[in-house]
Amino acid sequence: MSKLIYITANPKPDSKLSRGMQIGEVFLNEFKTIQPDVEIEHMHLYDMDIPEIDMDLLYGRAKLSFMGYTKEQLSEAERTKLEKMHALADRFIAADYYVFVTPIWNLGAPAILKSFMDCLFIAEKTFTNTEAGPKGLLTGRKAIHIQTRGGIYSTGPMVEFESGDRYLRKALEFLGFDLMDTVFAEGMDHFPKMVPEIMAKAKEQAAEAARSMAKQTVTL
Ligand SMILES: Cc1cc2nc3c(=O)[nH]c(=O)nc-3n(C[C@H](O)[C@H](O)[C@H](O)COP(=O)(O)O)c2cc1C
């Protein structure tokens, strides 16, 4: 049986308030028509205990990597935060398909997504450094990003300013993911009268992407 992790980076609790999550639900429902037995885990980042990279994490990691300390010699805070980070990464790694749903906020993704991704960059677990440069270890896994935007970033003067989808795509590519095209619903705050049309188009694209992803088998 395959597993899909559905990651929502939005303080809104559900799809009643979030347009991104409405599109995400279309994706999940369509995915299930092709893979009815898929196990879906929802990671709602605002409900999770995600450790920030602070002095405990930095120093704890340095102690283990370069300073010859054992885990038992770390402070309580260092050990607890490092364990949380590794547990989160282990939980994340254990899937085949990944759907990220985020709004663009101030040109990027909500900061909580960066904190989450920071927990996944662990040398020798999710990537390794080779003579030819870094190499992602999460190969084979499929991912898609669904992003909602108040303005327009696909054409025009704001193209270069978009940093949320760009960051997430590059981070996942670095880790070895096989990425599908982003589904974005844009211009919804700038052109409110067009919201039904924009949402209908994004939902259709999400459904198509779901069918395509669900037909791709993952070999890990
Ligand atoms: C704090 C904040 C910052 C935002 N910054 C941007 C932005 O930089 N560019 C943009 O196009 N829309 C921006 N928006 C608008 C949201 O991206 C847009 O309303 C989106 O549709 C929200 O998706 P949701 O309904 O899933 O929450 C911002 C919204 C908030 C709350």
mmCIF file of C-alpha atoms and ligand atoms in Angstrom:
data_model
loop_
_atom_site.group_PDB
_atom_site.id
_atom_site.type_symbol
_atom_site.label_atom_id
_atom_site.label_comp_id
_atom_site.label_asym_id
_atom_site.label_seq_id
_atom_site.Cartn_x
_atom_site.Cartn_y
_atom_site.Cartn_z
ATOM 1 C CA MET A 1 0.000 0.000 0.000
ATOM 2 C CA SER A 2 1.304 3.442 -0.846
ATOM 3 C CA LYS A 3 1.429 6.447 1.438
ATOM 4 C CA LEU A 4 0.783 10.116 0.693
ATOM 5 C CA ILE A 5 1.696 12.971 3.006
ATOM 6 C CA TYR A 6 -0.527 16.047 2.705
ATOM 7 C CA ILE A 7 1.298 19.085 4.077
ATOM 8 C CA THR A 8 -0.619 22.291 4.733
ATOM 9 C CA ALA A 9 1.300 25.436 5.746
ATOM 10 C CA ASN A 10 -1.551 27.742 6.647
ATOM 11 C CA PRO A 11 -2.960 28.721 10.044
ATOM 12 C CA LYS A 12 -6.472 28.354 8.624
ATOM 13 C CA PRO A 13 -7.784 25.101 10.088
ATOM 14 C CA ASP A 14 -9.511 23.689 7.019
ATOM 15 C CA SER A 15 -10.837 24.202 3.540
ATOM 16 C CA LYS A 16 -13.831 26.275 4.680
ATOM 17 C CA LEU A 17 -11.492 29.244 5.015
ATOM 18 C CA SER A 18 -8.629 28.298 2.712
ATOM 19 C CA ARG A 19 -8.876 28.283 -1.039
ATOM 20 C CA GLY A 20 -5.597 26.409 -1.259
ATOM 21 C CA MET A 21 -7.004 23.611 0.867
ATOM 22 C CA GLN A 22 -10.132 23.483 -1.315
ATOM 23 C CA ILE A 23 -7.875 22.806 -4.285
ATOM 24 C CA GLY A 24 -5.874 20.342 -2.183
ATOM 25 C CA GLU A 25 -9.041 18.393 -1.353
ATOM 26 C CA VAL A 26 -9.868 18.071 -5.045
ATOM 27 C CA PHE A 27 -6.382 16.656 -5.549
ATOM 28 C CA LEU A 28 -6.771 14.109 -2.737
ATOM 29 C CA ASN A 29 -10.239 12.974 -3.826
ATOM 30 C CA GLU A 30 -9.099 12.487 -7.391
ATOM 31 C CA PHE A 31 -5.951 10.667 -6.261
ATOM 32 C CA LYS A 32 -8.125 8.247 -4.281
ATOM 33 C CA THR A 33 -10.214 7.375 -7.351
ATOM 34 C CA ILE A 34 -7.059 5.835 -8.857
ATOM 35 C CA GLN A 35 -5.451 4.592 -5.632
ATOM 36 C CA PRO A 36 -8.366 3.953 -3.231
ATOM 37 C CA ASP A 37 -6.157 2.191 -0.692
ATOM 38 C CA VAL A 38 -3.602 4.973 -0.376
ATOM 39 C CA GLU A 39 -2.809 5.875 3.231
ATOM 40 C CA ILE A 40 -2.998 9.643 3.698
ATOM 41 C CA GLU A 41 -1.265 11.433 6.556
ATOM 42 C CA HIS A 42 -2.133 15.098 7.020
ATOM 43 C CA MET A 43 0.674 17.247 8.431
ATOM 44 C CA HIS A 44 -0.962 20.561 9.328
ATOM 45 C CA LEU A 45 2.219 22.418 10.189
ATOM 46 C CA TYR A 46 0.585 24.904 12.576
ATOM 47 C CA ASP A 47 -0.604 21.997 14.742
ATOM 48 C CA MET A 48 2.833 20.427 14.938
ATOM 49 C CA ASP A 49 5.730 20.892 17.302
ATOM 50 C CA ILE A 50 8.438 21.881 14.833
ATOM 51 C CA PRO A 51 11.806 22.737 16.399
ATOM 52 C CA GLU A 52 13.373 25.999 15.197
ATOM 53 C CA ILE A 53 17.087 26.048 14.438
ATOM 54 C CA ASP A 54 18.247 27.853 17.568
ATOM 55 C CA MET A 55 21.421 27.729 19.672
ATOM 56 C CA ASP A 56 20.501 24.358 21.197
ATOM 57 C CA LEU A 57 20.075 22.738 17.797
ATOM 58 C CA LEU A 58 23.135 24.415 16.318
ATOM 59 C CA TYR A 59 25.414 23.604 19.216
ATOM 60 C CA GLY A 60 23.982 20.124 19.784
ATOM 61 C CA ARG A 61 24.571 19.250 16.153
ATOM 62 C CA ALA A 62 28.109 20.658 16.193
ATOM 63 C CA LYS A 63 28.915 18.731 19.378
ATOM 64 C CA LEU A 64 27.904 15.452 17.745
ATOM 65 C CA SER A 65 29.427 16.163 14.335
ATOM 66 C CA PHE A 66 32.779 17.788 15.107
ATOM 67 C CA MET A 67 33.402 17.970 18.829
ATOM 68 C CA GLY A 68 33.476 14.301 19.800
ATOM 69 C CA TYR A 69 30.463 14.401 22.143
ATOM 70 C CA THR A 70 28.095 11.461 22.555
ATOM 71 C CA LYS A 71 24.319 11.926 22.620
ATOM 72 C CA GLU A 72 24.328 11.350 26.387
ATOM 73 C CA GLN A 73 26.695 14.288 26.879
ATOM 74 C CA LEU A 74 24.351 16.800 25.246
ATOM 75 C CA SER A 75 22.240 19.112 27.369
ATOM 76 C CA GLU A 76 18.609 18.103 27.868
ATOM 77 C CA ALA A 77 17.410 20.857 25.503
ATOM 78 C CA GLU A 78 19.947 19.972 22.801
ATOM 79 C CA ARG A 79 19.060 16.283 22.911
ATOM 80 C CA THR A 80 15.289 16.844 22.968
ATOM 81 C CA LYS A 81 15.328 19.239 20.019
ATOM 82 C CA LEU A 82 17.645 17.059 17.958
ATOM 83 C CA GLU A 83 15.482 14.016 18.650
ATOM 84 C CA LYS A 84 12.386 15.944 17.568
ATOM 85 C CA MET A 85 14.120 17.017 14.365
ATOM 86 C CA HIS A 86 15.166 13.456 13.505
ATOM 87 C CA ALA A 87 11.736 12.051 14.406
ATOM 88 C CA LEU A 88 10.094 14.558 12.079
ATOM 89 C CA ALA A 89 12.500 13.738 9.256
ATOM 90 C CA ASP A 90 11.940 9.982 9.770
ATOM 91 C CA ARG A 91 8.176 10.501 9.670
ATOM 92 C CA PHE A 92 8.494 12.577 6.515
ATOM 93 C CA ILE A 93 10.756 10.142 4.707
ATOM 94 C CA ALA A 94 8.322 7.246 5.109
ATOM 95 C CA ALA A 95 6.022 8.023 2.162
ATOM 96 C CA ASP A 96 5.785 7.783 -1.614
ATOM 97 C CA TYR A 97 3.725 10.846 -2.571
ATOM 98 C CA TYR A 98 3.769 14.391 -1.188
ATOM 99 C CA VAL A 99 1.327 17.257 -1.646
ATOM 100 C CA PHE A 100 2.280 20.694 -0.301
ATOM 101 C CA VAL A 101 -0.428 23.343 -0.047
ATOM 102 C CA THR A 102 0.720 26.856 0.766
ATOM 103 C CA PRO A 103 -0.368 30.451 0.175
ATOM 104 C CA ILE A 104 2.184 33.027 -0.958
ATOM 105 C CA TRP A 105 2.841 35.402 1.920
ATOM 106 C CA ASN A 106 4.970 38.500 1.425
ATOM 107 C CA LEU A 107 6.559 37.009 -1.687
ATOM 108 C CA GLY A 108 7.511 33.720 -0.035
ATOM 109 C CA ALA A 109 5.965 30.810 1.817
ATOM 110 C CA PRO A 110 4.743 31.072 5.441
ATOM 111 C CA ALA A 111 7.807 30.926 7.695
ATOM 112 C CA ILE A 112 6.603 27.698 9.272
ATOM 113 C CA LEU A 113 7.269 25.897 5.981
ATOM 114 C CA LYS A 114 10.936 26.952 6.165
ATOM 115 C CA SER A 115 11.152 25.708 9.776
ATOM 116 C CA PHE A 116 9.672 22.401 8.639
ATOM 117 C CA MET A 117 12.043 22.086 5.681
ATOM 118 C CA ASP A 118 14.967 22.946 7.981
ATOM 119 C CA CYS A 119 14.190 19.750 9.899
ATOM 120 C CA LEU A 120 14.496 17.682 6.734
ATOM 121 C CA PHE A 121 17.983 18.710 5.660
ATOM 122 C CA ILE A 122 20.005 16.112 7.538
ATOM 123 C CA ALA A 123 23.294 14.937 6.057
ATOM 124 C CA GLU A 124 23.446 11.179 5.418
ATOM 125 C CA LYS A 125 19.686 10.888 6.059
ATOM 126 C CA THR A 126 18.140 12.991 3.299
ATOM 127 C CA PHE A 127 21.218 14.107 1.350
ATOM 128 C CA THR A 128 24.896 13.361 1.121
ATOM 129 C CA ASN A 129 27.924 15.317 -0.005
ATOM 130 C CA THR A 130 29.905 13.716 -2.805
ATOM 131 C CA GLU A 131 32.947 14.828 -4.766
ATOM 132 C CA ALA A 132 30.562 15.934 -7.493
ATOM 133 C CA GLY A 133 28.522 17.990 -5.028
ATOM 134 C CA PRO A 134 25.499 17.333 -2.834
ATOM 135 C CA LYS A 135 23.173 14.484 -3.766
ATOM 136 C CA GLY A 136 19.585 14.053 -2.578
ATOM 137 C CA LEU A 137 18.709 10.709 -1.008
ATOM 138 C CA LEU A 138 14.915 10.967 -1.268
ATOM 139 C CA THR A 139 14.887 9.831 -4.860
ATOM 140 C CA GLY A 140 11.847 8.214 -6.422
ATOM 141 C CA ARG A 141 9.333 10.099 -4.299
ATOM 142 C CA LYS A 142 6.778 12.255 -6.128
ATOM 143 C CA ALA A 143 5.812 15.737 -4.975
ATOM 144 C CA ILE A 144 3.549 18.562 -6.045
ATOM 145 C CA HIS A 145 3.012 22.083 -4.748
ATOM 146 C CA ILE A 146 -0.378 23.765 -4.790
ATOM 147 C CA GLN A 147 0.042 27.503 -4.214
ATOM 148 C CA THR A 148 -2.565 30.246 -3.863
ATOM 149 C CA ARG A 149 -1.665 33.841 -4.697
ATOM 150 C CA GLY A 150 -3.459 37.145 -4.278
ATOM 151 C CA GLY A 151 -1.576 38.673 -7.212
ATOM 152 C CA ILE A 152 -0.098 37.505 -10.486
ATOM 153 C CA TYR A 153 3.363 35.956 -10.660
ATOM 154 C CA SER A 154 3.221 33.761 -13.742
ATOM 155 C CA THR A 155 3.654 36.729 -16.103
ATOM 156 C CA GLY A 156 4.408 40.430 -15.798
ATOM 157 C CA PRO A 157 6.566 42.467 -13.428
ATOM 158 C CA MET A 158 6.208 40.133 -10.404
ATOM 159 C CA VAL A 159 7.640 36.978 -11.998
ATOM 160 C CA GLU A 160 11.085 37.469 -10.453
ATOM 161 C CA PHE A 161 9.656 38.308 -7.037
ATOM 162 C CA GLU A 162 8.013 34.939 -6.426
ATOM 163 C CA SER A 163 10.098 33.128 -3.810
ATOM 164 C CA GLY A 164 7.722 30.642 -2.148
ATOM 165 C CA ASP A 165 7.200 28.115 -4.906
ATOM 166 C CA ARG A 166 10.723 28.655 -6.143
ATOM 167 C CA TYR A 167 12.234 27.876 -2.738
ATOM 168 C CA LEU A 168 10.091 24.803 -2.141
ATOM 169 C CA ARG A 169 10.779 23.379 -5.592
ATOM 170 C CA LYS A 170 14.533 23.881 -5.230
ATOM 171 C CA ALA A 171 14.567 22.406 -1.723
ATOM 172 C CA LEU A 172 12.675 19.285 -2.867
ATOM 173 C CA GLU A 173 14.835 18.966 -5.968
ATOM 174 C CA PHE A 174 17.931 19.157 -3.761
ATOM 175 C CA LEU A 175 16.578 16.303 -1.635
ATOM 176 C CA GLY A 176 16.080 14.158 -4.736
ATOM 177 C CA PHE A 177 12.328 14.441 -5.305
ATOM 178 C CA ASP A 178 10.622 13.885 -8.621
ATOM 179 C CA LEU A 179 8.564 17.087 -8.958
ATOM 180 C CA MET A 180 5.402 17.741 -10.893
ATOM 181 C CA ASP A 181 4.437 21.172 -12.189
ATOM 182 C CA THR A 182 3.059 23.486 -9.518
ATOM 183 C CA VAL A 183 -0.676 24.101 -9.574
ATOM 184 C CA PHE A 184 -1.237 27.759 -8.729
ATOM 185 C CA ALA A 185 -4.383 29.797 -8.375
ATOM 186 C CA GLU A 186 -3.336 33.389 -8.775
ATOM 187 C CA GLY A 187 -4.801 36.881 -8.888
ATOM 188 C CA MET A 188 -7.647 36.051 -6.511
ATOM 189 C CA ASP A 189 -7.281 39.158 -4.331
ATOM 190 C CA HIS A 190 -6.479 41.513 -7.189
ATOM 191 C CA PHE A 191 -9.334 40.279 -9.385
ATOM 192 C CA PRO A 192 -12.029 39.158 -6.925
ATOM 193 C CA LYS A 193 -14.734 38.886 -9.572
ATOM 194 C CA MET A 194 -12.648 36.237 -11.317
ATOM 195 C CA VAL A 195 -12.286 33.981 -8.265
ATOM 196 C CA PRO A 196 -14.815 31.342 -9.436
ATOM 197 C CA GLU A 197 -13.067 31.075 -12.794
ATOM 198 C CA ILE A 198 -9.565 30.989 -11.261
ATOM 199 C CA MET A 199 -10.596 28.356 -8.730
ATOM 200 C CA ALA A 200 -12.347 26.187 -11.317
ATOM 201 C CA LYS A 201 -9.245 26.204 -13.505
ATOM 202 C CA ALA A 202 -6.922 25.394 -10.582
ATOM 203 C CA LYS A 203 -9.190 22.556 -9.415
ATOM 204 C CA GLU A 204 -9.236 21.050 -12.888
ATOM 205 C CA GLN A 205 -5.427 21.274 -13.042
ATOM 206 C CA ALA A 206 -5.167 19.709 -9.583
ATOM 207 C CA ALA A 207 -7.462 16.841 -10.601
ATOM 208 C CA GLU A 208 -5.426 16.218 -13.734
ATOM 209 C CA ALA A 209 -2.180 16.310 -11.749
ATOM 210 C CA ALA A 210 -3.635 13.889 -9.188
ATOM 211 C CA ARG A 211 -4.623 11.392 -11.870
ATOM 212 C CA SER A 212 -1.179 11.653 -13.398
ATOM 213 C CA MET A 213 0.637 11.271 -10.073
ATOM 214 C CA ALA A 214 -1.521 8.388 -8.892
ATOM 215 C CA LYS A 215 -0.716 6.438 -12.057
ATOM 216 C CA GLN A 216 3.022 6.721 -11.400
ATOM 217 C CA THR A 217 4.290 3.943 -9.205
ATOM 218 C CA VAL A 218 7.056 4.750 -6.769
ATOM 219 C CA THR A 219 10.061 2.504 -6.285
ATOM 220 C CA LEU A 220 12.115 3.487 -3.265
HETATM 221 C C1 LIG B 1 0.250 37.758 5.551
HETATM 222 C C2 LIG B 1 -0.152 37.679 4.105
HETATM 223 C C3 LIG B 1 0.743 38.015 3.114
HETATM 224 C C4 LIG B 1 0.389 37.917 1.768
HETATM 225 N N1 LIG B 1 1.314 38.215 0.820
HETATM 226 C C5 LIG B 1 1.006 38.048 -0.483
HETATM 227 C C6 LIG B 1 1.978 38.272 -1.486
HETATM 228 O O1 LIG B 1 3.138 38.626 -1.236
HETATM 229 N N2 LIG B 1 1.609 38.102 -2.775
HETATM 230 C C7 LIG B 1 0.348 37.724 -3.128
HETATM 231 O O2 LIG B 1 0.096 37.549 -4.311
HETATM 232 N N3 LIG B 1 -0.586 37.466 -2.188
HETATM 233 C C8 LIG B 1 -0.288 37.613 -0.880
HETATM 234 N N4 LIG B 1 -1.214 37.323 0.076
HETATM 235 C C9 LIG B 1 -2.543 36.833 -0.360
HETATM 236 C C10 LIG B 1 -2.707 35.318 -0.281
HETATM 237 O O3 LIG B 1 -1.633 34.655 -0.903
HETATM 238 C C11 LIG B 1 -4.005 34.926 -0.970
HETATM 239 O O4 LIG B 1 -5.092 35.562 -0.331
HETATM 240 C C12 LIG B 1 -4.236 33.435 -1.037
HETATM 241 O O5 LIG B 1 -5.320 33.187 -1.900
HETATM 242 C C13 LIG B 1 -4.572 32.835 0.327
HETATM 243 O O6 LIG B 1 -4.792 31.423 0.171
HETATM 244 P P1 LIG B 1 -5.668 30.605 1.236
HETATM 245 O O7 LIG B 1 -7.126 31.007 1.011
HETATM 246 O O8 LIG B 1 -5.436 29.174 0.959
HETATM 247 O O9 LIG B 1 -5.227 31.014 2.622
HETATM 248 C C14 LIG B 1 -0.909 37.469 1.413
HETATM 249 C C15 LIG B 1 -1.818 37.127 2.430
HETATM 250 C C16 LIG B 1 -1.449 37.231 3.762
HETATM 251 C C17 LIG B 1 -2.443 36.839 4.830
#
